[in-house]
Coordinates of C-alpha atoms and ligand atoms in Angstrom, one line a residue:
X151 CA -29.1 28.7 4.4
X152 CA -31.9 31.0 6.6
X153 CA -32.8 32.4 3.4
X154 CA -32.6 29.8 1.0
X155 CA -36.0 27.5 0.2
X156 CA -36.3 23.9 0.1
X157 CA -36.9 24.3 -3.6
X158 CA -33.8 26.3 -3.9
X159 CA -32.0 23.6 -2.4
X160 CA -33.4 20.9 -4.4
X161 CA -32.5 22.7 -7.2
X162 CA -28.7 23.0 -6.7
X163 CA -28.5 19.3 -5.7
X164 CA -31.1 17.9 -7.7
X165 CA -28.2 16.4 -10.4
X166 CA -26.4 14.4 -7.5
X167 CA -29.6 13.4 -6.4
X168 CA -31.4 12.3 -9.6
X169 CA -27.7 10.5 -10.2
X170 CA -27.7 8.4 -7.3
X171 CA -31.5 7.6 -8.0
X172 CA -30.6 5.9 -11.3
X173 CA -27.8 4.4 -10.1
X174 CA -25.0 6.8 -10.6
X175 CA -22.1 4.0 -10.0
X176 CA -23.0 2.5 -13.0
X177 CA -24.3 5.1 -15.4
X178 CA -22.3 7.6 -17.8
X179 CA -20.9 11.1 -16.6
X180 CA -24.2 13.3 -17.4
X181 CA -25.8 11.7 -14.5
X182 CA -23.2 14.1 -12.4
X183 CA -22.0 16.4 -15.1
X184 CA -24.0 18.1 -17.6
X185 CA -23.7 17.1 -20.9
X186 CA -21.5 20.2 -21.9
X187 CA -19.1 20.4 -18.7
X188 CA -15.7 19.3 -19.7
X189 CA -13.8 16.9 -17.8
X190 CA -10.6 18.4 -16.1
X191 CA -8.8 15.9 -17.7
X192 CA -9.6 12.7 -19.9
X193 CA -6.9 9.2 -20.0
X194 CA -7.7 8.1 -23.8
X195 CA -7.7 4.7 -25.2
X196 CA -5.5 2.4 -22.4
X197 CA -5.8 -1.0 -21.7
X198 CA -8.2 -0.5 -18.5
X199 CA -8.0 -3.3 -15.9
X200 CA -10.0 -2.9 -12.2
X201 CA -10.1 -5.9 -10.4
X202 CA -13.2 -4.3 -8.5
X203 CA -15.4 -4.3 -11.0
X204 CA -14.0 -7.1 -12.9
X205 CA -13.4 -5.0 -15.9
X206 CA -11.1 -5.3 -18.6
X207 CA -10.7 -3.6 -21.7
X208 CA -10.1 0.1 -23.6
X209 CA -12.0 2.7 -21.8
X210 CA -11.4 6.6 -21.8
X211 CA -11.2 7.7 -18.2
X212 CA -13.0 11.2 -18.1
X213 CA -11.9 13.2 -14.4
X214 CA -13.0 16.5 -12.8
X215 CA -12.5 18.2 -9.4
X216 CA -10.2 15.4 -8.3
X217 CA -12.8 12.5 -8.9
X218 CA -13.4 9.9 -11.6
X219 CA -16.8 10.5 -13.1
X220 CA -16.6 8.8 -16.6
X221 CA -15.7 5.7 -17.7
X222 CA -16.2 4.8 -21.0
X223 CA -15.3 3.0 -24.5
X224 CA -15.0 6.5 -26.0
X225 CA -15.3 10.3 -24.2
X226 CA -14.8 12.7 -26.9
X227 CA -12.1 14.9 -26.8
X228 CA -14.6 18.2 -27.5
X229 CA -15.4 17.0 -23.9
X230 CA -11.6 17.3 -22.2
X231 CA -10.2 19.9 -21.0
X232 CA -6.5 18.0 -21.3
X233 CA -5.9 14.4 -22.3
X234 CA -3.2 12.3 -22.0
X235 CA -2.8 9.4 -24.4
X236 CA -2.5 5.8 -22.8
X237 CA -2.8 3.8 -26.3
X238 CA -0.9 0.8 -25.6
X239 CA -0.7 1.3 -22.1
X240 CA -1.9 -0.6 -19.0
X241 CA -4.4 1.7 -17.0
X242 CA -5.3 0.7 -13.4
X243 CA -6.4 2.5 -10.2
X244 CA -3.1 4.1 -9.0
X245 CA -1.0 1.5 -6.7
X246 CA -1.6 1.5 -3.1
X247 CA 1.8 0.4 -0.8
X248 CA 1.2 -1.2 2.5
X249 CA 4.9 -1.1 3.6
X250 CA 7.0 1.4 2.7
X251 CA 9.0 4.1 4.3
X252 CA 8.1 7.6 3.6
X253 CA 9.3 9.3 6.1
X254 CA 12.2 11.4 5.4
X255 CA 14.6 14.2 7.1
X256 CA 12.6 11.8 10.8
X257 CA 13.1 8.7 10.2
X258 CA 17.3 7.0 9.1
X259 CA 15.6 5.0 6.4
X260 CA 12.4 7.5 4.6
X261 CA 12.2 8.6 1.0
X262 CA 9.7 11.2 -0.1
X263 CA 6.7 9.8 -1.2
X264 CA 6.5 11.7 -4.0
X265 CA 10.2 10.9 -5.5
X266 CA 8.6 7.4 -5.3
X267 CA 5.7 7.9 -7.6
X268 CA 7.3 7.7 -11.3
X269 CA 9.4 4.3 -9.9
X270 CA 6.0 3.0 -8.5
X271 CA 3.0 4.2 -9.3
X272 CA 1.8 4.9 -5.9
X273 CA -0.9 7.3 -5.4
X274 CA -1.3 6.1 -1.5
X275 CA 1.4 4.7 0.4
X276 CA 1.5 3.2 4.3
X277 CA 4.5 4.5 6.0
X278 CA 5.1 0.9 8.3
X279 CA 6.6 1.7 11.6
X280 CA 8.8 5.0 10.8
X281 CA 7.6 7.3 13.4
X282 CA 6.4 5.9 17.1
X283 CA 4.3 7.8 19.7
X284 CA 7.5 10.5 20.0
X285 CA 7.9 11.4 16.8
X286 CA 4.4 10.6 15.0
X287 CA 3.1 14.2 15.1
X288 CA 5.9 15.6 12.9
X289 CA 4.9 13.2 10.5
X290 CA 1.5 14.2 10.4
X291 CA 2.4 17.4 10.3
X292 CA 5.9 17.6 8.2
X293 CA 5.5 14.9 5.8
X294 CA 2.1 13.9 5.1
X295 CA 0.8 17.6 4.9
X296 CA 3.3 18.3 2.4
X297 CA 3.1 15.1 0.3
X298 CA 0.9 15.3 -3.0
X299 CA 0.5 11.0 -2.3
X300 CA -1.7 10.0 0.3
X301 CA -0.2 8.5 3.0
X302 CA -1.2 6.1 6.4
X303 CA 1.0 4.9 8.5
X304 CA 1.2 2.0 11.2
X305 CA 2.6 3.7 14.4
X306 CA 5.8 1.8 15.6
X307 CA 5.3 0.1 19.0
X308 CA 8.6 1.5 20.2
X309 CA 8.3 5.4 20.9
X310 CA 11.3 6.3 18.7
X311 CA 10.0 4.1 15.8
X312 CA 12.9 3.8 13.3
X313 CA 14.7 6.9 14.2
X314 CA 17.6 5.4 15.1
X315 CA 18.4 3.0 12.5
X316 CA 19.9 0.7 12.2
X317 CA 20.8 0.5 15.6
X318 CA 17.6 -1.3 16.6
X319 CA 14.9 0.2 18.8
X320 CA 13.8 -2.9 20.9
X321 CA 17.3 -4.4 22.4
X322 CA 16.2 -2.2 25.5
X323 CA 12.2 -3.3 25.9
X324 CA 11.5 0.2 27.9
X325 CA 11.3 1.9 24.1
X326 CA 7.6 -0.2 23.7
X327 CA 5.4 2.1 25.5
X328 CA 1.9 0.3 25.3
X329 CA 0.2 3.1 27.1
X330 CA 1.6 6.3 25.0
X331 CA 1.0 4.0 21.7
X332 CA -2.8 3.6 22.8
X333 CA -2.7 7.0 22.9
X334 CA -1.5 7.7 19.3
X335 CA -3.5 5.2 17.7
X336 CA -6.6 6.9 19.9
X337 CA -5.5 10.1 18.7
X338 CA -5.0 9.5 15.1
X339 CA -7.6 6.9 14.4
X340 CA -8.6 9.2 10.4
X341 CA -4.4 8.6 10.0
X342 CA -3.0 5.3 11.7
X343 CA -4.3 1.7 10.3
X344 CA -2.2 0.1 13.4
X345 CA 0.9 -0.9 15.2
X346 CA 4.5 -1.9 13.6
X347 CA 6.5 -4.4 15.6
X348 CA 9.6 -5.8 14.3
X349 CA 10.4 -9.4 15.5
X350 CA 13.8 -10.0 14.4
X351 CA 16.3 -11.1 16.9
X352 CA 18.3 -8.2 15.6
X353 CA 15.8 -6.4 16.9
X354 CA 14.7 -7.5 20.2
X355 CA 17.5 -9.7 20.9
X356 CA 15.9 -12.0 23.6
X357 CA 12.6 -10.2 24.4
X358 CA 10.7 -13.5 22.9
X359 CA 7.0 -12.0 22.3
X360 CA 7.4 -9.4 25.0
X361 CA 7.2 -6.8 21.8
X362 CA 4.2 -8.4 19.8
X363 CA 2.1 -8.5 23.1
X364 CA 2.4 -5.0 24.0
X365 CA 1.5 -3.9 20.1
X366 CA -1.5 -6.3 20.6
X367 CA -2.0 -4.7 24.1
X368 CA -2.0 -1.0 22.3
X369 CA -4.6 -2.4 19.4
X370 CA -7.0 -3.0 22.1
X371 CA -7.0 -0.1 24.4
X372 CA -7.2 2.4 22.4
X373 CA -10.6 2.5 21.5
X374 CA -10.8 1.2 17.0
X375 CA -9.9 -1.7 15.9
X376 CA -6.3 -1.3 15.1
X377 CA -4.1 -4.0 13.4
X378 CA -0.6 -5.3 13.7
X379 CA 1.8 -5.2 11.2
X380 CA 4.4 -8.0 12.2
X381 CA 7.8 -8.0 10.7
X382 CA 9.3 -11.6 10.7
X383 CA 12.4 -12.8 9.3
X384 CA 15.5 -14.3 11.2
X385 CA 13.3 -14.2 14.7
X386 CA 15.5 -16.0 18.1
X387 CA 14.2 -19.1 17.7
X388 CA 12.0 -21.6 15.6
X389 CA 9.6 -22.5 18.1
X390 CA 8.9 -18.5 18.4
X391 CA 8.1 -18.3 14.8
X392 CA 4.8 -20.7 15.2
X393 CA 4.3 -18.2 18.7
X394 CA 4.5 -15.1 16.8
X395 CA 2.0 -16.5 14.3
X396 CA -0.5 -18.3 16.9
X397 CA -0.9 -14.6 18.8
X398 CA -2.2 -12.9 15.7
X399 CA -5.6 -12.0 15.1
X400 CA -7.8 -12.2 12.2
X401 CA -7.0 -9.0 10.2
X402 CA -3.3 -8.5 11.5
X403 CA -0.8 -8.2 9.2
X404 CA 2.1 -10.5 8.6
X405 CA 4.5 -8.7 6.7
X406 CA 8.1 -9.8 5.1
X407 CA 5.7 -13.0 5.0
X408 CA 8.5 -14.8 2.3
X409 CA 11.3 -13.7 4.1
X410 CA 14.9 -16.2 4.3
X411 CA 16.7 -14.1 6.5
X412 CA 18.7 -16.3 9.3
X413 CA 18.7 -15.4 12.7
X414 CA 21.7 -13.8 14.7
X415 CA 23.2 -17.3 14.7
X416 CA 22.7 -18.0 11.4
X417 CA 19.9 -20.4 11.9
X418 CA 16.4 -20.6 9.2
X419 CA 13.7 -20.0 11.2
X420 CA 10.8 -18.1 9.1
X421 CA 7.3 -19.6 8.0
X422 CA 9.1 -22.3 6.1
X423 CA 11.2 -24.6 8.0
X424 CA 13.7 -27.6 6.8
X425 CA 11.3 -27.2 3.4
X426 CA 7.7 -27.2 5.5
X427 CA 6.0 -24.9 5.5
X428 CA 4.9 -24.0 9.6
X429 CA 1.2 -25.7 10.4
X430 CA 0.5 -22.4 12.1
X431 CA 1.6 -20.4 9.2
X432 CA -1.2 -21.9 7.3
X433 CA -3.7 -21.9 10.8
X434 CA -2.9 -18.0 10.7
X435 CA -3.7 -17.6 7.0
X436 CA -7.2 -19.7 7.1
X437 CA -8.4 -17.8 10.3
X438 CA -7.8 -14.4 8.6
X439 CA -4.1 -12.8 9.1
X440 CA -3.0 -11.1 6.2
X441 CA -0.1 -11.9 4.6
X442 CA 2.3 -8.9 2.8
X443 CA 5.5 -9.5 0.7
X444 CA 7.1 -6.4 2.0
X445 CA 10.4 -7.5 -0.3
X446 CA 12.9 -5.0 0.8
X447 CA 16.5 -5.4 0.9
X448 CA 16.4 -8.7 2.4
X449 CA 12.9 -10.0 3.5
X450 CA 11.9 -12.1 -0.3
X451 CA 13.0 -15.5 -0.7
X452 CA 12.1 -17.6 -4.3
X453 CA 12.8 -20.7 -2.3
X454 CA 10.8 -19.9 0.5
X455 CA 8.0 -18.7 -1.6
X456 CA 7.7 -21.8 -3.8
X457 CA 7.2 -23.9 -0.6
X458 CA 4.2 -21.4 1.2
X459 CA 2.2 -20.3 -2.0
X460 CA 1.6 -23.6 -3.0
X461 CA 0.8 -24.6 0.7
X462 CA -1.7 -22.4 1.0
X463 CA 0.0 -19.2 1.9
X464 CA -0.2 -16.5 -1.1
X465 CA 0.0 -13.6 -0.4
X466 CA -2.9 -10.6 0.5
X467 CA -1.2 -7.5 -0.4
X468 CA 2.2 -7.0 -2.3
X469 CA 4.1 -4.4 -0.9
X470 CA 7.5 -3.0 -1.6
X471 CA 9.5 -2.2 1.8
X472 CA 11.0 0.7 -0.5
X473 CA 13.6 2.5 1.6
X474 CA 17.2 4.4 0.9
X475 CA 18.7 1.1 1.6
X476 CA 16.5 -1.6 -0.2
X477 CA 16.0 0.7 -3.1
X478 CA 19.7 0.4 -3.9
X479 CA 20.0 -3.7 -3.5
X480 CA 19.7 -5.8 -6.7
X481 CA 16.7 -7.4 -5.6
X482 CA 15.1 -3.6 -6.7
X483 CA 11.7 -3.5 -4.5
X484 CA 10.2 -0.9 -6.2
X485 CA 6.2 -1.9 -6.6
X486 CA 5.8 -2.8 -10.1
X487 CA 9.2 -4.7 -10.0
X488 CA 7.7 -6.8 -7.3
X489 CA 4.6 -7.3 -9.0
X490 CA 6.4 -8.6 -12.1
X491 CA 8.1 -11.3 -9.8
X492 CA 4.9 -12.4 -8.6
X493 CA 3.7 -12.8 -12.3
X494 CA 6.5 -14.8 -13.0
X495 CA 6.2 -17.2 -10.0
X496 CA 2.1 -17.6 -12.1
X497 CA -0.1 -14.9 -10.4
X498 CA -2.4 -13.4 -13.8
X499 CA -2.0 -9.6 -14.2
X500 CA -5.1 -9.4 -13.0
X501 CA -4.5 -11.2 -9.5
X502 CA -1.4 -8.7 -8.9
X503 CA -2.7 -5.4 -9.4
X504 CA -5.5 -6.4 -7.0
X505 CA -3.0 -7.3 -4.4
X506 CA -1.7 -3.8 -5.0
X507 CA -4.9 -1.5 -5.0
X508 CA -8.0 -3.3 -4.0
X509 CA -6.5 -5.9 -0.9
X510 CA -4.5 -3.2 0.3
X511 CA -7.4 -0.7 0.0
X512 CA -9.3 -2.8 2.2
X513 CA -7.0 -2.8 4.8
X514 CA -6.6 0.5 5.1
X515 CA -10.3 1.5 5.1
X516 CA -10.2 5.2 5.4
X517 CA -11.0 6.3 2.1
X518 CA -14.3 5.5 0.1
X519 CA -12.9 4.3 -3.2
X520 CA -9.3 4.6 -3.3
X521 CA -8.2 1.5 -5.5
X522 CA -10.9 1.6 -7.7
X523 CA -11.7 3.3 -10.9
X524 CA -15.3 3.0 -10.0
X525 CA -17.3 6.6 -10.3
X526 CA -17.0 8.7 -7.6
X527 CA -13.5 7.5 -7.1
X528 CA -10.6 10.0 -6.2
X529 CA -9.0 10.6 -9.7
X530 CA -5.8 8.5 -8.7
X531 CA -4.5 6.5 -11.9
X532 CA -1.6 4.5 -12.7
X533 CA -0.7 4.0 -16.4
X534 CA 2.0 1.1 -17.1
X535 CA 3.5 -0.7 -19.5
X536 CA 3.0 -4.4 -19.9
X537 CA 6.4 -4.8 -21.2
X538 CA 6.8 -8.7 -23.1
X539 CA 9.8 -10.3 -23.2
X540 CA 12.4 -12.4 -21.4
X541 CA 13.6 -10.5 -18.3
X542 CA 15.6 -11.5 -15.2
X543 CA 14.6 -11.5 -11.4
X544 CA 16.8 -12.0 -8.6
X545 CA 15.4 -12.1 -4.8
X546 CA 17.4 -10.9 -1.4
X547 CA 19.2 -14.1 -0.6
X548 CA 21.2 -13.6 -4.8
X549 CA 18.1 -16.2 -6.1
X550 CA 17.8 -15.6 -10.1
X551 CA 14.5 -16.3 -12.1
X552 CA 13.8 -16.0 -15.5
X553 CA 10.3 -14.1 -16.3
X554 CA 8.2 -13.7 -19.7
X555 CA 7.1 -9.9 -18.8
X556 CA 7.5 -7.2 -16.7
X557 CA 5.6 -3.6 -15.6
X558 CA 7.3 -0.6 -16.0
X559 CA 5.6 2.7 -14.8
X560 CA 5.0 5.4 -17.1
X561 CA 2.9 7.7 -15.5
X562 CA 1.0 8.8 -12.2
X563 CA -2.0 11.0 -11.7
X564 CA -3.5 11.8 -8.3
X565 CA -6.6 13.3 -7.3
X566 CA -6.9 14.4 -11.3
X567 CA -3.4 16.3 -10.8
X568 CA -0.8 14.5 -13.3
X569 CA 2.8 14.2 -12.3
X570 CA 4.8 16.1 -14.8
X571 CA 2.9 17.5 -17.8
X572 CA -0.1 18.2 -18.8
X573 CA 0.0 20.7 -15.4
X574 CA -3.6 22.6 -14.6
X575 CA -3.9 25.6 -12.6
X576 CA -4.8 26.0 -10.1
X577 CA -2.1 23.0 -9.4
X578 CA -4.1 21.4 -6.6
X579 CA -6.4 22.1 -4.5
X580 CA -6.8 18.9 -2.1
Ligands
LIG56 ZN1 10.0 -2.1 6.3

């Protein structure tokens, strides 16, 4: 810059600057753009719906260099560079996953985050518990360098994370390594939201809250303030359920939070109990724990549901637990699927895409933006279709419901790069 003037400087940002001046998050592209630069790519007449800025309604979605800039009841097409036609289409921020598993070729249970984006719509997905400390860098470096979707992960608590599935990682306690999980949380604090612990007896067979507390333990040595993601569902006994919940901190995440799976002995003993819902299920929920669906292949029970939504547990984030086995059970977790059944059980359209791109956003917290189609926004869009008409539902314990609608994805853009056609070159830069 040794060369360069102030004025020179001014110059070449004098756009951004006179944008954020007048307020560029609510004024029209030519407050970053000039009025003859052509967006990258406009998404024409859908049905736009962001929960963050409580807007509803047909808007063209102008994009270039990999960010939203325009949002508007009509961009001209003189002004696009490629277009793709949403008319009759439901356009939202793209989906953001808490709970999935995207870790492939490392982890017994992974799917490529990208096979997962035209059955989901996910432009970010959270990778919950796959890798632990041992096998976290190839992640890093294997997966998420190669994936198009963005991807976080919670670290596992147990240094082989889910590597070994399904023979579980926690019967022998020595796999939780509170120490060495510090460290990967301390190291990876741009990458990791947390620790994964699974509570199941099938799990940790009689290791009580042994696992839980060391997670905890991790969160607060290593230096952020990480969360927990808790798997529940079929834990040893009743009386550890209400324990489990009483140890988690405001922010923590309870995940498989609808869950009917029986313990080892066959005995009910998840946040709803003999039709009651737990008092500290609902003390967890008003001090702040966040409570996922995390469906899967057998963590979503209707019955179990009916009884905690209505007793003040709804849920924060809707999540799939999308893995090579739940993605082949009837139940089908894939996110819009699970969206639907929330829709059906009376959450507004509205209600469950924010539980899939603004709630979850928040929780992750490493991106500026990423849920919202607010300007400045990485270009990251979902387009669905509201599809109306009786359809079917059945949960993981063979539960059927009857439902009046149901979202079925059409297309996925992230960062401004479509999936499939219309390409641009170069492909991608991020
Ligand atoms: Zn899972």
């Amino acid at each position: 810059m040794s060369g360069w003037s102030r004025r020179d400087f001014l110059a070449l940002t004098g756009s951004a600057t006179a944008a954020t001046l007048s307020g560029r998050l609510t004024t029209s592209a030519e407050a970053a753009m000039g009025p003859a630069d052509k967006f990258d790519l406009v998404i024409k007449g859908g049905d736009v719906l962001d929960p963050s800025q409580s807007l509803r309604g047909r808007r063209d979605i102008g994009i270039r260099w990999g960010v939203i800039e325009a949002i508007e009841p009509e961009i001209a097409a003189a002004r696009a560079l490629k277009t793709i036609d949403a008319t009759g289409k439901l356009v939202t921020s793209g989906l953001i996953d808490l709970h999935c598993h995207v870790y492939p070729y490392g982890s017994a249970i992974g799917i490529p985050a990208d096979e997962l984006v035209q059955h989901q719509c996910t432009t970010t997905v959270v990778s919950a518990g796959d890798a632990g400390v041992n096998n976290l860098a190839a992640l890093r470096r294997y997966i998420v360098a190669q994936s198009r979707a963005r991807i976080y992960a919670f670290v596992h608590i147990a240094n082989n994370g889910l590597s070994a599935f399904p023979v579980a990682e926690l019967y022998n306690i020595d796999n939780a390594q509170m120490e060495a999980c510090a460290m990967a949380l301390a190291e990876n604090p741009d990458f990791l939201i947390g620790v994964k612990v699974r509570m199941s007896e099938n799990v940790i067979f009689k290791h009580g809250l042994e696992p839980l507390k060391r997670g905890i333990q991790a969160c607060e040595m290593c230096g952020w303030p990480a969360r927990m993601m808790v798997h529940i569902g079929g834990v040893e006994t009743k009386e550890l359920m209400s324990q489990i919940l009483d140890l988690l901190r405001p922010g923590d995440v309870l995940t498989h939070s609808y869950s009917g799976a029986p313990n080892i002995g066959g005995a009910f003993t998840n946040i709803v109990q003999d039709g009651k819902l737990l008092p500290a299920a609902l003390a967890a929920k008003q001090r702040g724990v966040m409570f996922d669906v995390g469906h899967g292949g057998g963590s979503f029970d209707f019955t179990v549901a009916d009884v905690a939504i209505p007793g003040g547990c709804a849920p924060d984030t809707i999540s799939s637990d999308i893995h090579v086995f739940s993605g082949n059970s009837p139940g089908m977790p894939y996110l819009p699927n699970v969206m639907s059944k929330f829709m059906m059980l009376g959450f507004s359209l509205e209600q469950v895409v924010a539980m899939a791109t603004t709630a979850p956003a928040k929780i992750i917290n490493r991106a500026p933006k990423i849920g919202t189609l607010q300007i400045g926004a990485p270009g990251d869009i979902a387009i669905m279709e509201l599809v109306e008409g009786p359809v079917s539902f059945v949960d993981t314990r063979n539960n059927k419901r009857d439902g009046k609608a149901y979202l079925k994805p059409v297309q996925t853009v992230i960062n401004g790069v479509p999936f499939g056609r219309p390409y641009q070159a170069p492909f991608a830069v991020r």
